[in-house]
Coordinates of C-alpha atoms and ligand atoms in Angstrom, one line a residue:
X190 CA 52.5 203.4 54.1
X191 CA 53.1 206.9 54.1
X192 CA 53.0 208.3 50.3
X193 CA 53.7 212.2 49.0
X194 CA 51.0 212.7 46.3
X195 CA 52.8 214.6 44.2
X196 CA 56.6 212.4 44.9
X197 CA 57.5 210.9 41.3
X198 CA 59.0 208.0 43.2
X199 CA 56.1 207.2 45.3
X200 CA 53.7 207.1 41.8
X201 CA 56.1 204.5 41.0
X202 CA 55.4 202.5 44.7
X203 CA 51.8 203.0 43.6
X204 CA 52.3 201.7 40.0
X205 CA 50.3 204.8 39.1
X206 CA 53.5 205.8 36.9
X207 CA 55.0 202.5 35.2
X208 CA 58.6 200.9 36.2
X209 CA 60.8 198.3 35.0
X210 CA 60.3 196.4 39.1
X211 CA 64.1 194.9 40.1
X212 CA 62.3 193.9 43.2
X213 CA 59.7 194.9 45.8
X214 CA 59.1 194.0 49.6
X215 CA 57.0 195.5 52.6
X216 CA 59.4 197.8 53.0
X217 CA 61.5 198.6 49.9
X218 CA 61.3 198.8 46.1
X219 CA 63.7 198.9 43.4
X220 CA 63.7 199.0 39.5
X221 CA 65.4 200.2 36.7
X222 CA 67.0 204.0 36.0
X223 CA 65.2 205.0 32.9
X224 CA 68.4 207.1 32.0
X225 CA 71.2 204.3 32.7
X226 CA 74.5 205.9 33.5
X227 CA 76.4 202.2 33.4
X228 CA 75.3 199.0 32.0
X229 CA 73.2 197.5 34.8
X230 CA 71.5 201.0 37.0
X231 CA 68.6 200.6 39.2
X232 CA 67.4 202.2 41.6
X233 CA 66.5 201.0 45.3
X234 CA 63.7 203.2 46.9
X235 CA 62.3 202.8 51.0
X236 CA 58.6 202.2 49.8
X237 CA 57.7 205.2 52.4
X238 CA 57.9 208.7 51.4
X239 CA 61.3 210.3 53.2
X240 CA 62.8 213.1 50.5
X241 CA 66.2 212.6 51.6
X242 CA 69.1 210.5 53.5
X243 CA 69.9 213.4 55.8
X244 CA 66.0 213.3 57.2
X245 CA 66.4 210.0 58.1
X246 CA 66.7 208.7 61.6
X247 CA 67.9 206.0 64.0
X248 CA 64.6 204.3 63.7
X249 CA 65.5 203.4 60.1
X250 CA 68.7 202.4 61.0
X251 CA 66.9 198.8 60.0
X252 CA 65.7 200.1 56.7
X253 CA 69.4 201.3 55.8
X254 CA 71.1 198.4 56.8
X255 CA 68.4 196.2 54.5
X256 CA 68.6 198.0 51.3
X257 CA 72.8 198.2 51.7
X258 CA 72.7 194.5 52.1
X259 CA 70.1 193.8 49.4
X260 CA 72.3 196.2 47.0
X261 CA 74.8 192.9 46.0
X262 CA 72.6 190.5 46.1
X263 CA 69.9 192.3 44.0
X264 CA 73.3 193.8 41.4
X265 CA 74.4 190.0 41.3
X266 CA 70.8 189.0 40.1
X267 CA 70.7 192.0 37.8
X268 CA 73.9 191.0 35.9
X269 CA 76.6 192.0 38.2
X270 CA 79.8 190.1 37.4
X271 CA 80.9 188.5 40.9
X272 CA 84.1 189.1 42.8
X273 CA 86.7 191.1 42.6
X274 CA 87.5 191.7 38.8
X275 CA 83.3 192.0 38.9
X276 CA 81.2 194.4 41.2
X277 CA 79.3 197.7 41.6
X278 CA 78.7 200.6 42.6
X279 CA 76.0 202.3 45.3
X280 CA 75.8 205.8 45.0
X281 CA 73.1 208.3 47.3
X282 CA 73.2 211.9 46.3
X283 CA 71.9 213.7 48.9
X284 CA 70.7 217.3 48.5
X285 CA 71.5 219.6 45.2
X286 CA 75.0 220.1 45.9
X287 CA 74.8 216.3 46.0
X288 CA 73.3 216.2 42.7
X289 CA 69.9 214.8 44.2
X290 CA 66.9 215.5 41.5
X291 CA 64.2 213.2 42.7
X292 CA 63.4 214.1 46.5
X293 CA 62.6 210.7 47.5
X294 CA 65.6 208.7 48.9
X295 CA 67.0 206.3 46.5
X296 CA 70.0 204.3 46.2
X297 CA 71.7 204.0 42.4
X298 CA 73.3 200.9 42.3
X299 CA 75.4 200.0 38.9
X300 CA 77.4 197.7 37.2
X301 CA 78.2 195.9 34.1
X302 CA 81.8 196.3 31.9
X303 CA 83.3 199.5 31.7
X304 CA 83.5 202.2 30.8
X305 CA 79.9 203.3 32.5
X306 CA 78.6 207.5 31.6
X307 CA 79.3 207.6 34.9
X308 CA 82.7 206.8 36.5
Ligands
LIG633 P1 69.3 211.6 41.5 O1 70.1 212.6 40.6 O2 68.1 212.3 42.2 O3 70.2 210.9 42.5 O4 68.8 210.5 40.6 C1 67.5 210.4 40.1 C2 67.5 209.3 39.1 O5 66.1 209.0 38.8 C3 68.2 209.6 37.7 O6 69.2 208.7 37.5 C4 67.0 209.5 36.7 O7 67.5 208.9 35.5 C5 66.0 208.6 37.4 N1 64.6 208.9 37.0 C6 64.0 210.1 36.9 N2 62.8 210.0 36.5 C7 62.5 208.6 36.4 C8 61.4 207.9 36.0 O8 60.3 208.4 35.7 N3 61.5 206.5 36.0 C9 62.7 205.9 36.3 N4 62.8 204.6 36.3 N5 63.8 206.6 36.7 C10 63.7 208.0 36.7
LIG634 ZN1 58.0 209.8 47.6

């Protein structure tokens, strides 16, 4: 697995920086936003070391499509009211005029009751 020694979100892969883990496979981990912006916010991270979506290719078209399906189930087991009057959002800032801060590719997903710091 390729790792960026100096990538926040790849200490957290490691465990060499602690995380609260959502959930962890070969290929992707997720875990709680330490600064929640809605009442359920984690984060859903490709285990390898890729600093953003738009450097991402067609052969991680599978990786993309896994972590977008895993997003409702892994919200639903977070606390994610079901449905229609329930749900979440997935959110993947891309860039600084996307307001990316951490250069390792990460999906936010959140949910819970509104109203959310973040709308
Ligand atoms: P971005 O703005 O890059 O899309 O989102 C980065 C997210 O990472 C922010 O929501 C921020 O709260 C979260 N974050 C930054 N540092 C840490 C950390 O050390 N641990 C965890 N769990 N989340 C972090
Ligand atoms: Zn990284």
């Amino acid at each position: 697995m390729s790792h960026n020694p100096d990538c926040l979100f790849c200490k957290i892969v490691e465990g060499k920086i602690p995380s609260k883990k959502v959930y962890e496979d070969e290929d992707v981990f997720a875990f709680h936003d330490i600064r929640p912006a809605a009442p359920i916010h984690f984060l859903m991270i490709p285990k390898k070391h890729i600093p953003m979506l738009s450097d991402m290719t067609i052969l991680d078209e599978q990786l993309l499509g896994k972590m977008m399906l895993l997003a409702p189930k892994l919200a639903l087991e977070a606390g994610a009211r079901p449905g229609e009057s329930g749900g979440f959002k997935v959110l993947l800032n891309n860039g600084a005029d996307g307001g990316q801060e951490v250069y390792h590719v990460h999906m936010h997903v959140m949910a819970g009751p509104r109203p959310w710091k973040y709308q």
